[in-house]
Coordinates of C-alpha atoms in Angstrom, one line a residue:
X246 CA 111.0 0.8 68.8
X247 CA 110.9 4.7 69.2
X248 CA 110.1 5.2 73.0
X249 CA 107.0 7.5 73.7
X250 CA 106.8 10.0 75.9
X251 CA 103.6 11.3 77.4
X252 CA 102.4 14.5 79.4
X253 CA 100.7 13.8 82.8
X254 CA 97.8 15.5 84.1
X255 CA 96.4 14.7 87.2
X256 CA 93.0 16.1 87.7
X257 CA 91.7 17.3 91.3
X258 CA 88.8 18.7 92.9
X259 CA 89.6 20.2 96.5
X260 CA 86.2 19.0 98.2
X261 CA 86.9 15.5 97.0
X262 CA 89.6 13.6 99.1
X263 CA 93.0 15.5 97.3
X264 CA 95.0 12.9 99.2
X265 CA 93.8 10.6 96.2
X266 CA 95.9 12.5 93.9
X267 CA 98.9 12.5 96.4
X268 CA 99.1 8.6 95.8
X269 CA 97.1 8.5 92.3
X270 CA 100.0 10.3 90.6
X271 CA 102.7 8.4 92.1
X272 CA 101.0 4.5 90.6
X273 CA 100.2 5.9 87.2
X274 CA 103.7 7.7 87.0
X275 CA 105.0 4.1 88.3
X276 CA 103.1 2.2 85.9
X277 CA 104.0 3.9 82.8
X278 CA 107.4 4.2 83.5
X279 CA 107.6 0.4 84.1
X280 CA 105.5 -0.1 80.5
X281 CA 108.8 1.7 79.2
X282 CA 106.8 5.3 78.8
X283 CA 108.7 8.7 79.5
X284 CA 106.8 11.0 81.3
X285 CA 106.3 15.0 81.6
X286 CA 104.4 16.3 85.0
X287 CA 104.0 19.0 87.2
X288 CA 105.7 18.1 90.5
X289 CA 104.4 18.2 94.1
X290 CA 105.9 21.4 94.4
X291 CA 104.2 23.2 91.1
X292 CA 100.8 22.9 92.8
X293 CA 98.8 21.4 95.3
X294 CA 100.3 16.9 95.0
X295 CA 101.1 17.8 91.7
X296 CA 97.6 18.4 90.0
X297 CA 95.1 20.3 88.1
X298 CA 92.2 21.9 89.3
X299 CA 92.5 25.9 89.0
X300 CA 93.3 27.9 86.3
X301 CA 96.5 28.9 87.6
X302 CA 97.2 25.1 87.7
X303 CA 96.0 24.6 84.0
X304 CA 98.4 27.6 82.5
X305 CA 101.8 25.8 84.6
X306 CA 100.6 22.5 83.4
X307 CA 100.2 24.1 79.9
X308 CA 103.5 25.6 80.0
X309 CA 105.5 22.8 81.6
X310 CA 104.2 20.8 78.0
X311 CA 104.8 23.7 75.4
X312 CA 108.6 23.6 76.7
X313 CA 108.6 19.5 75.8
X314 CA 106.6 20.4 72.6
X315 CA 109.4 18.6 70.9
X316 CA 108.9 15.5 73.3
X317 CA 105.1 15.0 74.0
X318 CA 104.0 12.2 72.2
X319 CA 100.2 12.0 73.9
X320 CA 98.8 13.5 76.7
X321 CA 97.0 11.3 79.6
X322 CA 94.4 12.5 81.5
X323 CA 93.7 10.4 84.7
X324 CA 91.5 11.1 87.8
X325 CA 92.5 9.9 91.0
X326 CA 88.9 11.6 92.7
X327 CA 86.1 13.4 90.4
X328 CA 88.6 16.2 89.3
X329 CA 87.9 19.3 87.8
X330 CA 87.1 19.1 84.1
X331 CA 87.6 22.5 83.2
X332 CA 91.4 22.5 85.0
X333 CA 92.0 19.4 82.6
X334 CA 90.7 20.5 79.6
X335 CA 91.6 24.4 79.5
X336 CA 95.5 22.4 80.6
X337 CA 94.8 20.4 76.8
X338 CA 93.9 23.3 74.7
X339 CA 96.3 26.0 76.1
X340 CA 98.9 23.4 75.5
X341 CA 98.2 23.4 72.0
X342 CA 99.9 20.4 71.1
X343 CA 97.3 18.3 68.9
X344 CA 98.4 15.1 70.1
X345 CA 96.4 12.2 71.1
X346 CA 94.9 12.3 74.6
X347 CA 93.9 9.4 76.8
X348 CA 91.4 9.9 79.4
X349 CA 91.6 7.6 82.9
X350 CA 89.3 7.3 85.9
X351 CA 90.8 5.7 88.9
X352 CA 88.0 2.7 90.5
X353 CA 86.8 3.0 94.0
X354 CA 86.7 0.2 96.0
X355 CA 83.6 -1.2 98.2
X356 CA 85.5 -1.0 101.5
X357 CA 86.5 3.0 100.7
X358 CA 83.1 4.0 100.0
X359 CA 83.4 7.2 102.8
X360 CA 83.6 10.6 102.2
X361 CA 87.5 10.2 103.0
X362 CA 88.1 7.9 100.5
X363 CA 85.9 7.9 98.1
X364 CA 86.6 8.7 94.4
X365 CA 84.2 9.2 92.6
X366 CA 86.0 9.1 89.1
X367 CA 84.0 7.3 87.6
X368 CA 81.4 9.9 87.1
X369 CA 84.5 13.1 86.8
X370 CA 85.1 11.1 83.9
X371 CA 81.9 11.8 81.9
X372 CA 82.1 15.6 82.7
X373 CA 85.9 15.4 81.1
X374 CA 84.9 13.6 78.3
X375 CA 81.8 16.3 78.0
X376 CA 84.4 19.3 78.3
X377 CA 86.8 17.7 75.7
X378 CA 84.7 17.3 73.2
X379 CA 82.7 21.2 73.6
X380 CA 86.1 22.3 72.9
X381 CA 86.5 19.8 69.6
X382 CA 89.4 18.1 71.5
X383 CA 89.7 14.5 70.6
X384 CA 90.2 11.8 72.8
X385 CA 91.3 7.9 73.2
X386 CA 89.0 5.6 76.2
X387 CA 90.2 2.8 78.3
X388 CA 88.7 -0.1 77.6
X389 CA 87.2 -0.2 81.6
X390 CA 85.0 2.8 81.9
X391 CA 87.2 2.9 85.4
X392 CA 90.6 0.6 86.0
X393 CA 93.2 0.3 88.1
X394 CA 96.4 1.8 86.8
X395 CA 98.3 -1.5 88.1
X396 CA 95.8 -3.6 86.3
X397 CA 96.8 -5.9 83.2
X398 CA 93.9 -4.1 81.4
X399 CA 95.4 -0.3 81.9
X400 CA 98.5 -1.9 80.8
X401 CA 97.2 -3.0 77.5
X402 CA 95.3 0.2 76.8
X403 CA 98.6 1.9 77.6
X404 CA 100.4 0.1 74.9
X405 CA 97.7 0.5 72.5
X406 CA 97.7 4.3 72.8
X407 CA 101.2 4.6 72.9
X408 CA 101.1 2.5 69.4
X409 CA 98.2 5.0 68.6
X410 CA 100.9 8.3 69.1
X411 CA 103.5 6.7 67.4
X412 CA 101.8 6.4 64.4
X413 CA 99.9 9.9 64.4
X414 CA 103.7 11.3 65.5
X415 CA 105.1 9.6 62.5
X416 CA 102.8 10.0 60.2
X417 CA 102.8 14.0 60.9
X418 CA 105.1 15.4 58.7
X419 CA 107.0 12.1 56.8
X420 CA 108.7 12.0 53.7
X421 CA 107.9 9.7 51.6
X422 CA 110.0 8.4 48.2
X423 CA 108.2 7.5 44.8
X424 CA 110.7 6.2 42.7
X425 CA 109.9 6.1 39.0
X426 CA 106.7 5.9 37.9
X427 CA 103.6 3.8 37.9
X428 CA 103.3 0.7 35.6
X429 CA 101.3 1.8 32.8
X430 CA 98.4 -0.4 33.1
X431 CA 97.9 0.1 36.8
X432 CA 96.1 3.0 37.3
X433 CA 94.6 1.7 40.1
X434 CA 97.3 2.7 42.3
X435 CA 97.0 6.5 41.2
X436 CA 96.8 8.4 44.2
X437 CA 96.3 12.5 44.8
X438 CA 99.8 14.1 46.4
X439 CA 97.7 17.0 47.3
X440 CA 95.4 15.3 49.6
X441 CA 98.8 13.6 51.2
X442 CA 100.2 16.9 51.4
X443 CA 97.4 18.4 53.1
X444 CA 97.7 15.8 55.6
X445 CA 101.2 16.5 56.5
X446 CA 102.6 13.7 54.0
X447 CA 105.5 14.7 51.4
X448 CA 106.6 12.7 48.2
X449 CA 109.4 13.1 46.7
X450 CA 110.1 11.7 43.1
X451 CA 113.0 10.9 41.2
X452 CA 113.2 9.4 37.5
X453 CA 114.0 5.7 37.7
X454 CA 116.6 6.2 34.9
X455 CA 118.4 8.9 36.9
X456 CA 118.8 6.3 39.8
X457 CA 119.3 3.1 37.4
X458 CA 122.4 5.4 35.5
X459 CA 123.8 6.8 39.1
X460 CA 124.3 3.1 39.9
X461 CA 125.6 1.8 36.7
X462 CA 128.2 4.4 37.2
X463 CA 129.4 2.7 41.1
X464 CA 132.9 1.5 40.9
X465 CA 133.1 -2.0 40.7
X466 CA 135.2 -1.8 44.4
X467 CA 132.7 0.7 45.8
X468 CA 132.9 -0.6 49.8
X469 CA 129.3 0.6 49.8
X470 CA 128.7 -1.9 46.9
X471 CA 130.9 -4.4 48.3
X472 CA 128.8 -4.0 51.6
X473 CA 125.7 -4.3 50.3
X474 CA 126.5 -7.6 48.4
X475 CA 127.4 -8.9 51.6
X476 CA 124.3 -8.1 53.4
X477 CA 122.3 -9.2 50.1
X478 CA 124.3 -13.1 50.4
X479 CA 123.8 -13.2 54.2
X480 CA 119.7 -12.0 54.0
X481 CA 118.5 -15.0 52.3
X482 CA 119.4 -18.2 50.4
X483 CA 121.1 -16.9 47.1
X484 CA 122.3 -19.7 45.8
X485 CA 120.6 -20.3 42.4
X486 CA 121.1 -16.0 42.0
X487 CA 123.7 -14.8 39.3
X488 CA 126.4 -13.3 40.9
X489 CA 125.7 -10.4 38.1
X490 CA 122.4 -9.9 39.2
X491 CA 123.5 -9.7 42.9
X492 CA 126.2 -6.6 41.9
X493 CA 123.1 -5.2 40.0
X494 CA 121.2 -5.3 43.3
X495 CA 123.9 -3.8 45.5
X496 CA 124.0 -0.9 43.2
X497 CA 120.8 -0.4 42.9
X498 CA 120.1 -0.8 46.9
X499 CA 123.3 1.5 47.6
X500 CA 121.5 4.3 45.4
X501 CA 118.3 4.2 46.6
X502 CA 119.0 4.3 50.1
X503 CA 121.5 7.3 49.7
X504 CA 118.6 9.2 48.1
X505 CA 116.6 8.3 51.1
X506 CA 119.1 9.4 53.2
X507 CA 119.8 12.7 51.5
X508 CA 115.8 13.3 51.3
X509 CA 115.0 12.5 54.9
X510 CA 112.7 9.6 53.5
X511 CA 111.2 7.2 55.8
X512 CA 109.8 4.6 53.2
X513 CA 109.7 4.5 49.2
X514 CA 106.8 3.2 46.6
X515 CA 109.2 1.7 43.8
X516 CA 108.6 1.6 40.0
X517 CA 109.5 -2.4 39.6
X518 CA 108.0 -3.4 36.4
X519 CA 108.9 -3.5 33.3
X520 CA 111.5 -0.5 32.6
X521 CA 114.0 -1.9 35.7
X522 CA 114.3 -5.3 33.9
X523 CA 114.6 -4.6 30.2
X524 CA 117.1 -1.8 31.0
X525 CA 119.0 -2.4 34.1
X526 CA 118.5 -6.6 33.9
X527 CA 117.2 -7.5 37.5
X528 CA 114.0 -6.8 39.9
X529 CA 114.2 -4.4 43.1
X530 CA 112.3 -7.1 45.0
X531 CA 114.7 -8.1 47.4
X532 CA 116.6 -5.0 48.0
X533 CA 112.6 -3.1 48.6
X534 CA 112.5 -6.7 50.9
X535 CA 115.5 -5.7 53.0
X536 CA 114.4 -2.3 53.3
X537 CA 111.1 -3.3 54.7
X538 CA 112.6 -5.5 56.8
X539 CA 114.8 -2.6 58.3
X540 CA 111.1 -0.9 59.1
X541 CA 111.9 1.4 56.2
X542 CA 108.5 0.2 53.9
X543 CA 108.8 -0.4 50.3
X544 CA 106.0 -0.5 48.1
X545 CA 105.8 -1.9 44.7
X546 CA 104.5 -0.6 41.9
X547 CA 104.6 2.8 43.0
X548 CA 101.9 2.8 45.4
X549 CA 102.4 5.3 47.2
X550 CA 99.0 5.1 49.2
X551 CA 99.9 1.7 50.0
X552 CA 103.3 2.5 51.5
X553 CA 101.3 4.6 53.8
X554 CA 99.8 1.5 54.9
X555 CA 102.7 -0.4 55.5
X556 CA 104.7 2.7 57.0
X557 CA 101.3 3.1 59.6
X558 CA 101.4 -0.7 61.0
X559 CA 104.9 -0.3 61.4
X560 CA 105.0 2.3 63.6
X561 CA 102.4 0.9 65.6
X562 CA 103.6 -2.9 65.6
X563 CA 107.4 -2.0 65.2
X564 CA 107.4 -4.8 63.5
X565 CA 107.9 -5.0 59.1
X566 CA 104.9 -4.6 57.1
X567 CA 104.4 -6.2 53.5
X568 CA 102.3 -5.1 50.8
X569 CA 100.1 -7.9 48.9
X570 CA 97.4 -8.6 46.7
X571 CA 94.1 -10.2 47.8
X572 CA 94.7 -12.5 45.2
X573 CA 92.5 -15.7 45.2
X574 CA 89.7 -17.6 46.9
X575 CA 91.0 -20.8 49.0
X576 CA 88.8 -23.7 48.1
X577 CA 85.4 -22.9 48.9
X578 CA 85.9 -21.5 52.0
X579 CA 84.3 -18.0 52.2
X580 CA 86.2 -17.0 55.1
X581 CA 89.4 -17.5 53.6
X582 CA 91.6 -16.3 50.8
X583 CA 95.3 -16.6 49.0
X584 CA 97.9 -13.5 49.6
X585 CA 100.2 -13.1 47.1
X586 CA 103.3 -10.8 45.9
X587 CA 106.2 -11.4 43.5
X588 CA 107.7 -11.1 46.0
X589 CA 109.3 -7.9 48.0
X590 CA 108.2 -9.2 51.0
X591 CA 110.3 -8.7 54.6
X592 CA 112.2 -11.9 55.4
X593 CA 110.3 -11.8 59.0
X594 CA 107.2 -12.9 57.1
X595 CA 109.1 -16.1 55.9
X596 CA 109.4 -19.2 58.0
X597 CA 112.3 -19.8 55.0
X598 CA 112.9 -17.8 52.2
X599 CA 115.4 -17.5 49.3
X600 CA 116.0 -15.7 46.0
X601 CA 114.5 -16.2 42.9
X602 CA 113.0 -14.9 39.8
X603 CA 110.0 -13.5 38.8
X604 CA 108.1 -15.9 37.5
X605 CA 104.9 -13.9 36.0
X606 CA 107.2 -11.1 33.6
X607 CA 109.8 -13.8 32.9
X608 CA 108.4 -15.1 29.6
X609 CA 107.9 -11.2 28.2
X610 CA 111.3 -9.7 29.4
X611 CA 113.5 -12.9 30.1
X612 CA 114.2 -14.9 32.9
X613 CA 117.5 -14.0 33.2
X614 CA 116.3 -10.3 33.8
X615 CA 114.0 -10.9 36.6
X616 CA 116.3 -12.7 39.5
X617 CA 115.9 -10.7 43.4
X618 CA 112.6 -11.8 44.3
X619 CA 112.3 -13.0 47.8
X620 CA 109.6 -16.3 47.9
X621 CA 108.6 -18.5 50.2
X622 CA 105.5 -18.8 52.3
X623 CA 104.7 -16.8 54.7
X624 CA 104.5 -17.6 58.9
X625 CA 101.2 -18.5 60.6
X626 CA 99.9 -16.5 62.9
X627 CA 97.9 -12.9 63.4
X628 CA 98.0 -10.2 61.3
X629 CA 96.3 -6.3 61.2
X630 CA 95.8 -5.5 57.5
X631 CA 95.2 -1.9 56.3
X632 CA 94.6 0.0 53.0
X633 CA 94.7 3.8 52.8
X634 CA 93.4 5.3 49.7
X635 CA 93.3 9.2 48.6
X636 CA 89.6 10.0 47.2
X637 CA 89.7 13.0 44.6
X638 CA 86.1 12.7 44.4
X639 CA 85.4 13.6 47.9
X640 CA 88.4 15.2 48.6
X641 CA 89.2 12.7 51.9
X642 CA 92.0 10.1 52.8
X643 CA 90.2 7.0 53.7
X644 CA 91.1 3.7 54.6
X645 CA 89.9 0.3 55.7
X646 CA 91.6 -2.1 57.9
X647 CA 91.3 -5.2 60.4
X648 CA 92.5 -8.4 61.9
X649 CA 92.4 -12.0 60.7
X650 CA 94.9 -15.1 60.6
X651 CA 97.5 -16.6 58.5
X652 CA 96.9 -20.3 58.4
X653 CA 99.0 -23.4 58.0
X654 CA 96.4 -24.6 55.4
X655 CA 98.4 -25.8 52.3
X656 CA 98.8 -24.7 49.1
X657 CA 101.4 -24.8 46.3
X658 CA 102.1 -21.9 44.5
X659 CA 104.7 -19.5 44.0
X660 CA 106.3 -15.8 45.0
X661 CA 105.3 -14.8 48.3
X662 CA 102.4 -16.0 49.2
X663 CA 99.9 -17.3 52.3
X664 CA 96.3 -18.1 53.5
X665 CA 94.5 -16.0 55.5
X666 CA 91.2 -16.6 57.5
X667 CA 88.9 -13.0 58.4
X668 CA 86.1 -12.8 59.8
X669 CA 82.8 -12.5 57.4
X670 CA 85.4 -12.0 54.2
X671 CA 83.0 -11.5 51.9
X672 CA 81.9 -8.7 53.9
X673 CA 84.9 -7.5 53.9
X674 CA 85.5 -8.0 50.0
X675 CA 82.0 -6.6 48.8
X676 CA 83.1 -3.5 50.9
X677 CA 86.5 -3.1 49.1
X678 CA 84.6 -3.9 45.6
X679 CA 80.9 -1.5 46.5
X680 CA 83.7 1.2 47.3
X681 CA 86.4 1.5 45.2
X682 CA 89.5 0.0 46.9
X683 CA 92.7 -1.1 45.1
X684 CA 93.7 -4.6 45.0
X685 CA 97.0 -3.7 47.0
X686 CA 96.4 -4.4 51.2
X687 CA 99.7 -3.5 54.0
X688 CA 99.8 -6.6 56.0
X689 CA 101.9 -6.9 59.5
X690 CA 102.0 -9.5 61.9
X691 CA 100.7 -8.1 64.9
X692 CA 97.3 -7.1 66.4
X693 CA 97.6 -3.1 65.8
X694 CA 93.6 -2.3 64.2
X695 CA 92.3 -1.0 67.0
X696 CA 95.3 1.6 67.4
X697 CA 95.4 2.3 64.1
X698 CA 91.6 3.1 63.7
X699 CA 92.4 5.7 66.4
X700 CA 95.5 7.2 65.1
X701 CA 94.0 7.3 61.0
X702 CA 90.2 8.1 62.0
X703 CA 90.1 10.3 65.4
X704 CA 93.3 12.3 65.3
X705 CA 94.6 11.9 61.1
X706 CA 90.8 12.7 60.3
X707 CA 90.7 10.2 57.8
X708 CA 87.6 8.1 57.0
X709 CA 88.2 5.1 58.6
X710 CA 86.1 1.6 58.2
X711 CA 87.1 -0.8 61.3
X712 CA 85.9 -4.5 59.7
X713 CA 84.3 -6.4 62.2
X714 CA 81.6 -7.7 61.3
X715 CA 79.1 -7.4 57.8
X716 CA 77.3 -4.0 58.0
X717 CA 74.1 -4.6 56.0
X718 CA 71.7 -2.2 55.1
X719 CA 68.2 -1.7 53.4
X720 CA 69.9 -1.1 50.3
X721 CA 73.1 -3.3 50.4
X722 CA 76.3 -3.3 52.1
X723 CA 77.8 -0.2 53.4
X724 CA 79.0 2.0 50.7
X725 CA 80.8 5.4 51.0

């Protein structure tokens, strides 16, 4: 997993105890380099223990960061006493790096409650928060108004913004790689490259006949080829797989993953229906699988808004995302549902897996034109799921997203599939239905909402709706 590094800044005000910041900045530097952080801070010999307070102290700070532009993931904030908030904040904005920035308040103690030794953080922390947004900076909390740096609780709201900068770092400037074209009939995965582009997302295209005729002219001994046959036979069961349809995949992975290579692309939405099968003989599903699995995302069908998705959660998790439909209602459980895909989904979603066919296009364009899916069902256990959507009417990127379960309940079906279990679902489905939403969803398995509602919402700017619990209003559900 990409390692973050975050810029320090330890806030002081001289006629609260300073020595607080002497011993302040040494446990949060301790604490996030144990949590596996890097780290960028003025030393003890830059200013007074290493802090903020003046504006000579903000303009070092600042220019100690602009030299790690490159490196500067997030900024934290913390407060060892009350701290000055102006120091802190004119430190942020003359920095000018627009990353995410968590704000910490050290907790005083009953026993330290003298002038000597006592903090008073937890009130600094307001006026920082007041100064930060004045200035339209935005800003991530710890879940304890005031916590101990040490403290389990720090720890976990260090992890969760670091997975909140990883996304908004890698979501800042990403290629992206549409190859082919939508299926015809699914216009519901259209999606507006402007808005993407505006966000600091790129797609790049190429013509799924340019890449199906580049790999039909691989030499049969290509090592590439040879090498990616290999790593096909030892990904999943193969067994009942023509050994023609295998070749087909290599070529086809060993193309695709050049392209991405040559294009600086970090995940692909993949045309996989019904042009690759009548005219190259086989389905992309497990080589888009593999690539997943690699935490390189690959969406079928093209959807492009939905690799976003996938490619968010894995930055966060660092962990494979998939891409499903909500497919079906389990029993009559309202809290529950049926997951589906072909499939294309990463092998880390399977307890057991293998290689098949696809069984829904197989009477139209032959069965023996559809092997390379990747079926099975899919691992109990939590999961964040996540849809981001481009809204030409508006002119906004918007998404939903949220947390539920994938249950051992059973079920007999085929492709990729699984039952999950969210809180109020119908909720969550009337919202997706009142508002427009495709029937694709990312899926990971981890717990990553809450640091991907920061990273899309506060510092992407997106329209963002976190579903916890059924939002009712006088006239119906929450619609946007």
């Amino acid at each position: 997993m990409y390692q973050v590094t975050l810029g320090v800044i330890v806030g002081n005000r001289g006629f609260f105890p300073s020595h607080l910041c002497e011993t302040g900045r040494q446990e949060v530097l301790r604490v996030l380099a144990e949590e596996g952080i890097r780290t960028v801070a003025l030393d003890a010999g830059d200013t007074p223990f290493g802090s903020v307070e003046t504006l000579r102290d903000a303009e070092k700070c600042a220019a100690l960061f602009r030299a790690h532009r490159d490196e500067i993931d997030g900024i934290v904030a913390t407060l060892p006493n009350f701290g000055d908030e102006r120091g802190v904040s004119d430190a942020i904005r003359q920095a000018g790096l627009d990353v995410p920035v968590l704000v910490h308040a050290f907790p005083d103690e009953n026993e330290k409650m003298t002038a000597a030794d006592r903090r008073d953080s937890f009130c600094g922390k307001m006026s920082l928060c007041n100064n930060l947004r004045q200035r339209g900076i935005p800003y991530t909390l710890t879940t304890l108004h005031a916590v101990a740096p040490a403290s389990e609780s720090f720890r976990r709201d260090l992890q969760r913004f670091a997975a909140t900068c990883r996304v908004v770092r890698g979501l800042r400037g990403v290629r992206l790689g549409m190859l082919g074209a939508r299926p015809a009939p699914f216009v519901t995965v259209r999606f507006s490259e402007k808005l993407l582009e505006r966000a600091g997302i790129s797609v790049e295209v190429l013509d799924l006949s340019e890449a199906l005729g580049q790999a039909n002219r691989l030499a049969p001994d290509d090592p590439a080829v040879r090498a990616k046959l290999d790593a096909l036979r030892g990904y999943v069961r193969t067994a009942g797989t023509p050994a023609e349809a295998l070749d087909k995949m290599a070529r086809f992975a060993v193309v695709t993953e050049r392209w991405m290579e040559e294009n600086r692309l970090a995940a692909t939405a993949i045309q996989c229906w019904t042009s690759m099968e009548e005219h190259f003989g086989v389905v992309p599903c497990a080589v888009m699988s593999m690539m997943s699995n690699a935490l390189k995302p690959s969406a079928c069908e093209a959807d492009i808004a939905g690799v976003v998705g996938m490619y968010a959660m894995a930055l966060a998790s660092g962990k494979p995302s998939a891409l499903v439909d909500w497919n079906n209602n389990y029993a009559d459980d309202p809290d529950k549902g049926v997951v589906f895909h072909c499939s294309n989904l990463p092998a880390d979603f399977f307890g057991d897996a293998e290689m098949s066919f696809q069984e829904i296009i197989a009477g139209s364009v032959g069965k023996e034109n559809t092997y390379g899916t990747v079926v099975g069902r899919v691992k109990a256990g939590p999961f964040t799921y996540c849809r981001v959507s481009t809204d030409d009417q508006c002119g906004v990127i918007r998404a939903y997203l949220g947390e539920g379960e994938l249950t051992a309940d059973p079920l007999d079906t085929f492709g990729g599939y699984g039952v999950v279990q969210i809180p109020d679902f119908q909720g969550l489905l009337h919202y997706i239905c009142a508002n427009g939403y495709e029937h694709h969803v990312a899926l990971n398995r981890a717990r990553v909402a809450d640091a991907l509602d920061e990273a899309l919402g506060k510092y992407m700017g997106w329209d963002v709706y976190h579903h916890r619990e059924r939002i009712a209003k006088e006239g119906g559900l929450r619609q946007e």
